[in-house]
Amino acid sequence: MKIRLFSFCAGLFLLGWSMMSCDQKPKSDPVSLKDYGAAPTVLDIDAYTLSNSNFRTAIWTGVNLQSTVMSIPVGGDVGLEKHPTTDQFLRIEEGTAQVVMGDTETSLTFVKTAGKDFAIFVPAGKWHNIINTGNKPLKLYSIYSPAEHPHGTIHKTQEEAEEAEEAEEAANQHFFNKNENFMTRELIQLPYATDALAPAISRQTIEFHHGKHLQGYVNNLKNLIQGTEFANADLETMVRESDGAIFNNAGQILNHNLYFLQFSPTGGGNPSGRLAQAINAAFGSFENFQKEFEAAGVGLFGSGWVWLAADRDGKLSITKESNAGNPLTKGLKPILTFDVWEHAYYLDFQNRRADQLKSLWSIVDWKIVASRYN
Ligand SMILES: [Fe+2]
């Protein structure tokens, strides 16, 4: 192998392509510590790692892979953590470390010393920590697959890294309790007679919409999730984390559950309390909110849903979602929804979607909608 390499280098030399020996490092561009995103990139990872003095700087973030450089102060550590679905590779460029790994936080039975040029492989699902046991900053780079941190991540200190992690966990926290009646994966029981919502929604429409369309989504989902990671997942988890057919059917079940269960034959009128205040704050008045909500529903091209949704601070907005879409995928909590698939109104209103949307206000149970907001 060495001989072949020598011949190749000698050949290059003789051809006059390069005066540089094959062992010599090519000249690299000056270090510019930033996230190069998913762009084609060549850089001197050693120089980048040694130049970095932030706790963590992301330098490349692609679809399936991410690289960060880290500097751990003397006596510090990476922090005990576990990446449930992410494998991790690390390489130490400077310093000395103790590497620990284990199946639980308290049984870190794998213990190794590592130093310059050592590689560390952390399997998904393993608790792990890397402790700087030397007398200078521990400089290392890390490769995650898939990416672990948002594009452009810079954590100047470990405290900052922990704060960002807590914020991310909070953002991933579910809005709904598994026991809410609209979270069932079975066909919901309607809390009113099939003719009770007429004329806003006729008996015939309810029978088809609930008994045929929603039943179809329930049946499909049951078959689709068998043997998958979603077999025991709740609807909110499926809507947040799945895609394709599972997302479409789980989304349609959750959307229809929220839709059917927000109506009552004694509904209508205006919201009150905190929800009413938030609607006034966001839209000026309840009447204006209704106008904007109807306009969003009418303006939605094709099939979908119009939503009133709240962010984590309670601020309300109207979103339009195509097909099985739900504001959950935008980090928003769904509060109220009107179905603008034709199957929701065609028997009663034919192509007059605007008339259907206007008539639905008469059956909205604002107590139920408010309970989703609180
Ligand atoms: Fe529908």
Tab-separated table of C-alpha atoms and ligand atoms in Angstrom:
chain	number	residue	atom	x	y	z
A	1	MET	CA	0.000	0.000	0.000
A	2	LYS	CA	2.798	2.392	0.986
A	3	ILE	CA	4.654	1.617	-2.256
A	4	ARG	CA	1.567	2.339	-4.340
A	5	LEU	CA	1.056	5.637	-2.554
A	6	PHE	CA	4.706	6.544	-3.099
A	7	SER	CA	4.436	5.804	-6.808
A	8	PHE	CA	1.292	7.915	-7.109
A	9	CYS	CA	2.916	10.874	-5.344
A	10	ALA	CA	6.106	10.523	-7.348
A	11	GLY	CA	4.007	10.457	-10.510
A	12	LEU	CA	2.257	13.688	-9.543
A	13	PHE	CA	5.620	15.253	-8.795
A	14	LEU	CA	7.083	14.190	-12.132
A	15	LEU	CA	4.071	15.574	-13.946
A	16	GLY	CA	4.770	18.858	-12.244
A	17	TRP	CA	1.282	18.997	-10.700
A	18	SER	CA	2.522	19.710	-7.244
A	19	MET	CA	5.735	20.457	-5.427
A	20	MET	CA	4.031	19.408	-2.223
A	21	SER	CA	4.823	16.116	-0.585
A	22	CYS	CA	1.825	13.801	-0.170
A	23	ASP	CA	2.299	13.868	3.602
A	24	GLN	CA	2.018	17.615	3.806
A	25	LYS	CA	-1.314	19.110	4.865
A	26	PRO	CA	-2.951	21.222	2.133
A	27	LYS	CA	-3.389	24.877	2.954
A	28	SER	CA	-6.897	25.421	4.312
A	29	ASP	CA	-9.075	28.533	4.312
A	30	PRO	CA	-8.943	30.647	7.475
A	31	VAL	CA	-11.182	29.285	10.234
A	32	SER	CA	-14.636	30.869	10.229
A	33	LEU	CA	-16.659	29.303	13.010
A	34	LYS	CA	-20.234	29.149	11.759
A	35	ASP	CA	-22.807	26.599	10.663
A	36	TYR	CA	-22.247	25.871	6.973
A	37	GLY	CA	-25.673	24.220	6.829
A	38	ALA	CA	-26.054	21.481	4.264
A	39	ALA	CA	-23.729	23.128	1.714
A	40	PRO	CA	-20.826	21.171	0.186
A	41	THR	CA	-18.017	21.936	2.627
A	42	VAL	CA	-14.344	21.068	3.092
A	43	LEU	CA	-12.623	22.344	6.200
A	44	ASP	CA	-9.764	21.501	8.516
A	45	ILE	CA	-11.760	19.983	11.364
A	46	ASP	CA	-8.679	19.911	13.611
A	47	ALA	CA	-8.176	23.685	13.220
A	48	TYR	CA	-11.883	24.361	13.735
A	49	THR	CA	-11.971	22.253	16.875
A	50	LEU	CA	-8.900	23.901	18.359
A	51	SER	CA	-10.147	27.417	17.488
A	52	ASN	CA	-13.521	26.938	19.138
A	53	SER	CA	-13.862	28.250	22.680
A	54	ASN	CA	-17.673	27.972	22.916
A	55	PHE	CA	-19.139	25.092	24.819
A	56	ARG	CA	-20.778	24.073	21.550
A	57	THR	CA	-20.785	25.470	17.999
A	58	ALA	CA	-22.639	23.709	15.191
A	59	ILE	CA	-20.500	23.818	12.036
A	60	TRP	CA	-22.462	21.646	9.596
A	61	THR	CA	-26.144	20.678	9.681
A	62	GLY	CA	-27.515	18.435	6.948
A	63	VAL	CA	-30.639	16.356	6.685
A	64	ASN	CA	-29.232	13.216	8.301
A	65	LEU	CA	-26.003	14.360	9.916
A	66	GLN	CA	-24.658	17.217	12.002
A	67	SER	CA	-21.207	18.215	13.218
A	68	THR	CA	-20.485	20.411	16.221
A	69	VAL	CA	-17.208	21.467	17.853
A	70	MET	CA	-16.998	21.620	21.636
A	71	SER	CA	-14.690	23.073	24.255
A	72	ILE	CA	-15.116	21.712	27.776
A	73	PRO	CA	-13.407	23.757	30.493
A	74	VAL	CA	-11.039	22.148	33.011
A	75	GLY	CA	-13.094	20.126	35.489
A	76	GLY	CA	-16.207	20.448	33.300
A	77	ASP	CA	-18.147	17.845	31.384
A	78	VAL	CA	-20.373	17.475	28.323
A	79	GLY	CA	-23.296	16.729	30.626
A	80	LEU	CA	-24.949	13.401	31.335
A	81	GLU	CA	-27.463	12.836	28.546
A	82	LYS	CA	-29.113	10.316	26.258
A	83	HIS	CA	-30.157	10.727	22.633
A	84	PRO	CA	-33.046	8.270	22.138
A	85	THR	CA	-32.781	7.993	18.349
A	86	THR	CA	-29.438	9.616	17.512
A	87	ASP	CA	-26.057	7.896	17.187
A	88	GLN	CA	-23.053	10.049	18.043
A	89	PHE	CA	-19.376	10.021	17.110
A	90	LEU	CA	-16.848	12.228	18.916
A	91	ARG	CA	-13.141	12.763	18.381
A	92	ILE	CA	-10.836	14.430	20.877
A	93	GLU	CA	-8.360	16.861	19.312
A	94	GLU	CA	-6.818	18.109	22.541
A	95	GLY	CA	-6.980	17.231	26.232
A	96	THR	CA	-7.733	14.224	28.382
A	97	ALA	CA	-11.119	12.825	29.310
A	98	GLN	CA	-12.975	10.117	31.121
A	99	VAL	CA	-15.798	8.615	29.053
A	100	VAL	CA	-18.710	6.946	30.837
A	101	MET	CA	-21.744	5.181	29.366
A	102	GLY	CA	-24.564	2.995	30.634
A	103	ASP	CA	-28.173	1.933	30.296
A	104	THR	CA	-29.459	4.175	33.074
A	105	GLU	CA	-28.356	7.444	34.631
A	106	THR	CA	-27.135	5.633	37.712
A	107	SER	CA	-25.422	2.603	36.187
A	108	LEU	CA	-22.662	4.037	34.021
A	109	THR	CA	-20.682	0.819	33.924
A	110	PHE	CA	-18.672	1.581	30.780
A	111	VAL	CA	-15.656	3.701	31.833
A	112	LYS	CA	-12.667	4.559	29.596
A	113	THR	CA	-9.912	7.130	29.521
A	114	ALA	CA	-9.459	8.954	26.219
A	115	GLY	CA	-7.133	11.645	24.867
A	116	LYS	CA	-5.956	13.385	21.726
A	117	ASP	CA	-6.956	11.540	18.517
A	118	PHE	CA	-9.297	9.146	20.340
A	119	ALA	CA	-12.707	8.433	18.831
A	120	ILE	CA	-15.795	7.840	20.953
A	121	PHE	CA	-18.899	6.092	19.610
A	122	VAL	CA	-22.136	6.562	21.537
A	123	PRO	CA	-25.059	4.340	20.482
A	124	ALA	CA	-28.592	5.811	20.436
A	125	GLY	CA	-30.343	5.246	23.746
A	126	LYS	CA	-27.177	5.078	25.930
A	127	TRP	CA	-26.664	7.484	28.791
A	128	HIS	CA	-23.234	9.043	28.405
A	129	ASN	CA	-20.919	11.751	29.676
A	130	ILE	CA	-17.425	12.957	28.835
A	131	ILE	CA	-15.540	14.583	31.702
A	132	ASN	CA	-12.490	16.781	31.233
A	133	THR	CA	-9.909	15.246	33.586
A	134	GLY	CA	-6.924	17.182	32.200
A	135	ASN	CA	-5.452	20.584	33.000
A	136	LYS	CA	-6.509	22.400	29.810
A	137	PRO	CA	-9.783	22.772	27.893
A	138	LEU	CA	-10.955	19.539	26.275
A	139	LYS	CA	-11.375	20.208	22.559
A	140	LEU	CA	-13.452	17.763	20.590
A	141	TYR	CA	-15.776	17.536	17.655
A	142	SER	CA	-18.941	15.561	17.446
A	143	ILE	CA	-20.996	14.073	14.637
A	144	TYR	CA	-24.658	13.316	15.198
A	145	SER	CA	-26.847	11.266	12.947
A	146	PRO	CA	-29.513	12.488	12.524
A	147	ALA	CA	-28.943	16.117	13.590
A	148	GLU	CA	-29.412	16.845	17.291
A	149	HIS	CA	-29.366	20.657	17.509
A	150	PRO	CA	-31.087	23.355	15.424
A	151	HIS	CA	-29.094	24.757	12.473
A	152	GLY	CA	-26.718	27.533	13.583
A	153	THR	CA	-26.580	26.435	17.231
A	154	ILE	CA	-24.030	28.252	19.372
A	155	HIS	CA	-23.949	27.544	23.104
A	156	LYS	CA	-21.334	29.802	24.656
A	157	THR	CA	-21.485	27.952	27.972
A	158	GLN	CA	-22.851	24.709	29.363
A	159	GLU	CA	-25.529	26.728	31.219
A	160	GLU	CA	-26.697	28.146	27.910
A	161	ALA	CA	-26.761	24.633	26.433
A	162	GLU	CA	-28.908	23.394	29.323
A	163	GLU	CA	-31.313	26.337	29.022
A	164	ALA	CA	-31.739	25.656	25.295
A	165	GLU	CA	-32.406	21.998	26.035
A	166	GLU	CA	-35.063	22.858	28.614
A	167	ALA	CA	-36.726	25.247	26.147
A	168	GLU	CA	-36.725	22.520	23.503
A	169	GLU	CA	-38.237	20.021	25.935
A	170	ALA	CA	-40.953	22.531	26.850
A	171	ALA	CA	-41.700	23.078	23.160
A	172	ASN	CA	-42.068	19.333	22.667
A	173	GLN	CA	-44.377	18.941	25.627
A	174	HIS	CA	-47.806	17.750	24.652
A	175	PHE	CA	-50.744	20.129	24.861
A	176	PHE	CA	-53.324	17.456	25.534
A	177	ASN	CA	-53.765	14.841	28.187
A	178	LYS	CA	-54.153	11.302	26.817
A	179	ASN	CA	-57.462	10.996	28.684
A	180	GLU	CA	-59.238	13.889	26.955
A	181	ASN	CA	-62.336	12.545	25.167
A	182	PHE	CA	-61.091	13.786	21.762
A	183	MET	CA	-57.831	11.821	22.099
A	184	THR	CA	-59.460	8.430	21.507
A	185	ARG	CA	-58.371	6.388	18.480
A	186	GLU	CA	-61.756	4.622	18.489
A	187	LEU	CA	-64.847	6.134	16.853
A	188	ILE	CA	-66.095	8.831	19.253
A	189	GLN	CA	-69.624	8.671	20.576
A	190	LEU	CA	-71.465	11.860	19.675
A	191	PRO	CA	-72.903	13.652	22.740
A	192	TYR	CA	-76.037	14.641	20.768
A	193	ALA	CA	-78.600	12.950	18.513
A	194	THR	CA	-77.695	12.783	14.824
A	195	ASP	CA	-80.495	15.243	13.978
A	196	ALA	CA	-79.838	17.603	16.889
A	197	LEU	CA	-77.546	20.013	15.046
A	198	ALA	CA	-79.906	20.690	12.125
A	199	PRO	CA	-80.197	22.937	10.224
A	200	ALA	CA	-76.484	23.836	10.651
A	201	ILE	CA	-75.602	20.176	10.040
A	202	SER	CA	-78.305	17.756	8.902
A	203	ARG	CA	-78.855	14.229	10.211
A	204	GLN	CA	-77.786	12.812	6.856
A	205	THR	CA	-74.504	14.731	6.891
A	206	ILE	CA	-73.757	13.675	10.474
A	207	GLU	CA	-74.484	10.045	9.596
A	208	PHE	CA	-72.105	10.077	6.637
A	209	HIS	CA	-69.469	12.340	8.143
A	210	HIS	CA	-69.257	10.604	11.508
A	211	GLY	CA	-70.466	7.122	10.623
A	212	LYS	CA	-68.667	6.651	7.308
A	213	HIS	CA	-65.817	9.122	6.846
A	214	LEU	CA	-64.523	9.223	10.424
A	215	GLN	CA	-65.125	5.492	10.835
A	216	GLY	CA	-62.991	4.969	7.716
A	217	TYR	CA	-60.058	6.913	9.204
A	218	VAL	CA	-60.379	4.919	12.450
A	219	ASN	CA	-60.276	1.622	10.546
A	220	ASN	CA	-57.348	2.720	8.369
A	221	LEU	CA	-55.246	3.873	11.308
A	222	LYS	CA	-55.759	0.603	13.157
A	223	ASN	CA	-54.302	-1.315	10.219
A	224	LEU	CA	-51.523	1.157	9.488
A	225	ILE	CA	-49.972	1.335	12.947
A	226	GLN	CA	-49.791	-2.404	13.613
A	227	GLY	CA	-46.171	-3.361	14.285
A	228	THR	CA	-44.915	0.237	13.971
A	229	GLU	CA	-43.457	2.579	16.585
A	230	PHE	CA	-46.909	4.218	16.729
A	231	ALA	CA	-48.778	1.038	17.721
A	232	ASN	CA	-49.379	2.391	21.235
A	233	ALA	CA	-48.919	6.108	20.600
A	234	ASP	CA	-51.646	8.638	21.345
A	235	LEU	CA	-53.117	10.817	18.601
A	236	GLU	CA	-51.123	13.920	19.509
A	237	THR	CA	-47.849	11.984	19.302
A	238	MET	CA	-48.810	10.554	15.924
A	239	VAL	CA	-49.762	13.972	14.539
A	240	ARG	CA	-46.498	15.488	15.817
A	241	GLU	CA	-44.140	12.720	14.796
A	242	SER	CA	-45.532	10.651	11.926
A	243	ASP	CA	-45.892	11.362	8.254
A	244	GLY	CA	-47.569	9.823	5.210
A	245	ALA	CA	-50.614	7.631	5.695
A	246	ILE	CA	-50.311	7.396	9.495
A	247	PHE	CA	-50.198	11.194	9.781
A	248	ASN	CA	-53.147	11.601	7.413
A	249	ASN	CA	-55.407	9.163	9.238
A	250	ALA	CA	-54.344	10.093	12.789
A	251	GLY	CA	-54.714	13.782	11.878
A	252	GLN	CA	-58.167	13.246	10.430
A	253	ILE	CA	-59.283	11.386	13.569
A	254	LEU	CA	-58.000	14.074	15.938
A	255	ASN	CA	-59.370	16.879	13.745
A	256	HIS	CA	-62.817	15.288	13.481
A	257	ASN	CA	-62.909	14.487	17.201
A	258	LEU	CA	-62.164	18.126	18.028
A	259	TYR	CA	-64.737	19.206	15.437
A	260	PHE	CA	-67.674	16.997	16.429
A	261	LEU	CA	-67.126	17.406	20.163
A	262	GLN	CA	-67.114	21.228	20.066
A	263	PHE	CA	-70.771	21.388	18.944
A	264	SER	CA	-73.992	21.343	20.920
A	265	PRO	CA	-77.656	21.862	19.965
A	266	THR	CA	-77.696	24.527	22.705
A	267	GLY	CA	-74.517	26.185	21.411
A	268	GLY	CA	-74.040	29.549	19.775
A	269	GLY	CA	-73.731	32.990	21.290
A	270	ASN	CA	-70.444	34.518	22.334
A	271	PRO	CA	-67.450	33.192	24.269
A	272	SER	CA	-66.790	34.613	27.718
A	273	GLY	CA	-63.969	34.922	30.246
A	274	ARG	CA	-60.287	34.499	29.361
A	275	LEU	CA	-61.012	33.169	25.886
A	276	ALA	CA	-63.188	36.177	25.048
A	277	GLN	CA	-60.435	38.534	26.247
A	278	ALA	CA	-57.814	36.701	24.160
A	279	ILE	CA	-60.060	36.848	21.073
A	280	ASN	CA	-60.564	40.596	21.558
A	281	ALA	CA	-56.827	41.088	22.070
A	282	ALA	CA	-55.936	39.172	18.895
A	283	PHE	CA	-58.747	40.203	16.546
A	284	GLY	CA	-60.225	43.431	17.965
A	285	SER	CA	-63.676	41.943	18.556
A	286	PHE	CA	-65.562	38.661	18.428
A	287	GLU	CA	-67.380	39.794	15.276
A	288	ASN	CA	-64.110	40.587	13.571
A	289	PHE	CA	-62.695	37.212	14.608
A	290	GLN	CA	-65.732	35.486	13.053
A	291	LYS	CA	-65.271	37.455	9.849
A	292	GLU	CA	-61.563	36.559	9.603
A	293	PHE	CA	-62.219	32.919	10.491
A	294	GLU	CA	-64.885	32.559	7.795
A	295	ALA	CA	-62.669	34.312	5.241
A	296	ALA	CA	-59.804	31.920	6.032
A	297	GLY	CA	-62.130	28.933	5.580
A	298	VAL	CA	-63.526	30.218	2.300
A	299	GLY	CA	-60.035	31.071	1.047
A	300	LEU	CA	-58.571	27.638	1.766
A	301	PHE	CA	-58.009	25.957	-1.578
A	302	GLY	CA	-59.195	22.350	-1.786
A	303	SER	CA	-59.747	20.228	1.311
A	304	GLY	CA	-58.635	21.170	4.783
A	305	TRP	CA	-59.402	22.816	8.094
A	306	VAL	CA	-59.525	26.336	9.447
A	307	TRP	CA	-58.332	26.644	13.039
A	308	LEU	CA	-58.263	28.943	16.007
A	309	ALA	CA	-54.994	28.073	17.737
A	310	ALA	CA	-53.019	29.330	20.733
A	311	ASP	CA	-49.270	29.601	21.205
A	312	ARG	CA	-47.601	28.643	24.516
A	313	ASP	CA	-48.207	32.167	25.821
A	314	GLY	CA	-51.923	31.961	25.036
A	315	LYS	CA	-51.787	34.283	22.027
A	316	LEU	CA	-54.461	33.324	19.501
A	317	SER	CA	-54.190	33.098	15.729
A	318	ILE	CA	-56.140	31.659	12.805
A	319	THR	CA	-54.396	29.016	10.700
A	320	LYS	CA	-55.411	27.274	7.497
A	321	GLU	CA	-54.307	23.657	7.149
A	322	SER	CA	-54.628	21.541	4.024
A	323	ASN	CA	-55.913	17.962	4.038
A	324	ALA	CA	-55.287	16.425	7.491
A	325	GLY	CA	-53.219	19.351	8.796
A	326	ASN	CA	-53.383	20.486	12.398
A	327	PRO	CA	-51.699	23.498	14.097
A	328	LEU	CA	-49.934	21.039	16.456
A	329	THR	CA	-47.277	20.615	13.777
A	330	LYS	CA	-46.547	24.366	14.077
A	331	GLY	CA	-46.187	24.185	17.863
A	332	LEU	CA	-49.672	25.641	18.387
A	333	LYS	CA	-52.557	24.303	20.444
A	334	PRO	CA	-55.759	23.690	18.449
A	335	ILE	CA	-58.789	25.338	20.089
A	336	LEU	CA	-61.619	25.479	17.536
A	337	THR	CA	-61.946	24.120	14.015
A	338	PHE	CA	-64.306	24.169	11.033
A	339	ASP	CA	-64.011	21.317	8.532
A	340	VAL	CA	-63.884	22.629	4.964
A	341	TRP	CA	-63.697	19.255	3.224
A	342	GLU	CA	-66.684	19.065	0.902
A	343	HIS	CA	-67.871	15.920	2.698
A	344	ALA	CA	-68.627	18.175	5.705
A	345	TYR	CA	-71.236	20.307	3.945
A	346	TYR	CA	-71.999	19.176	0.405
A	347	LEU	CA	-75.278	17.385	1.194
A	348	ASP	CA	-76.606	20.467	3.010
A	349	PHE	CA	-75.022	23.416	1.234
A	350	GLN	CA	-73.608	21.955	-2.020
A	351	ASN	CA	-70.845	24.326	-3.110
A	352	ARG	CA	-71.821	27.148	-0.722
A	353	ARG	CA	-68.967	26.715	1.738
A	354	ALA	CA	-69.363	30.276	3.066
A	355	ASP	CA	-72.978	29.563	4.084
A	356	GLN	CA	-71.953	26.409	5.936
A	357	LEU	CA	-69.221	28.236	7.849
A	358	LYS	CA	-71.623	31.029	8.834
A	359	SER	CA	-74.219	28.546	10.063
A	360	LEU	CA	-71.747	26.631	12.264
A	361	TRP	CA	-71.481	29.538	14.741
A	362	SER	CA	-74.998	28.673	15.919
A	363	ILE	CA	-73.867	25.294	17.307
A	364	VAL	CA	-70.388	26.067	18.737
A	365	ASP	CA	-70.304	25.229	22.435
A	366	TRP	CA	-68.039	27.990	23.748
A	367	LYS	CA	-67.709	26.319	27.159
A	368	ILE	CA	-65.996	23.366	25.482
A	369	VAL	CA	-63.829	25.588	23.298
A	370	ALA	CA	-62.826	27.639	26.361
A	371	SER	CA	-61.867	24.458	28.224
A	372	ARG	CA	-59.329	23.720	25.471
A	373	TYR	CA	-57.889	27.197	25.811
A	374	ASN	CA	-57.513	27.122	29.613
B	1	FE	FE	-64.498	15.823	7.619
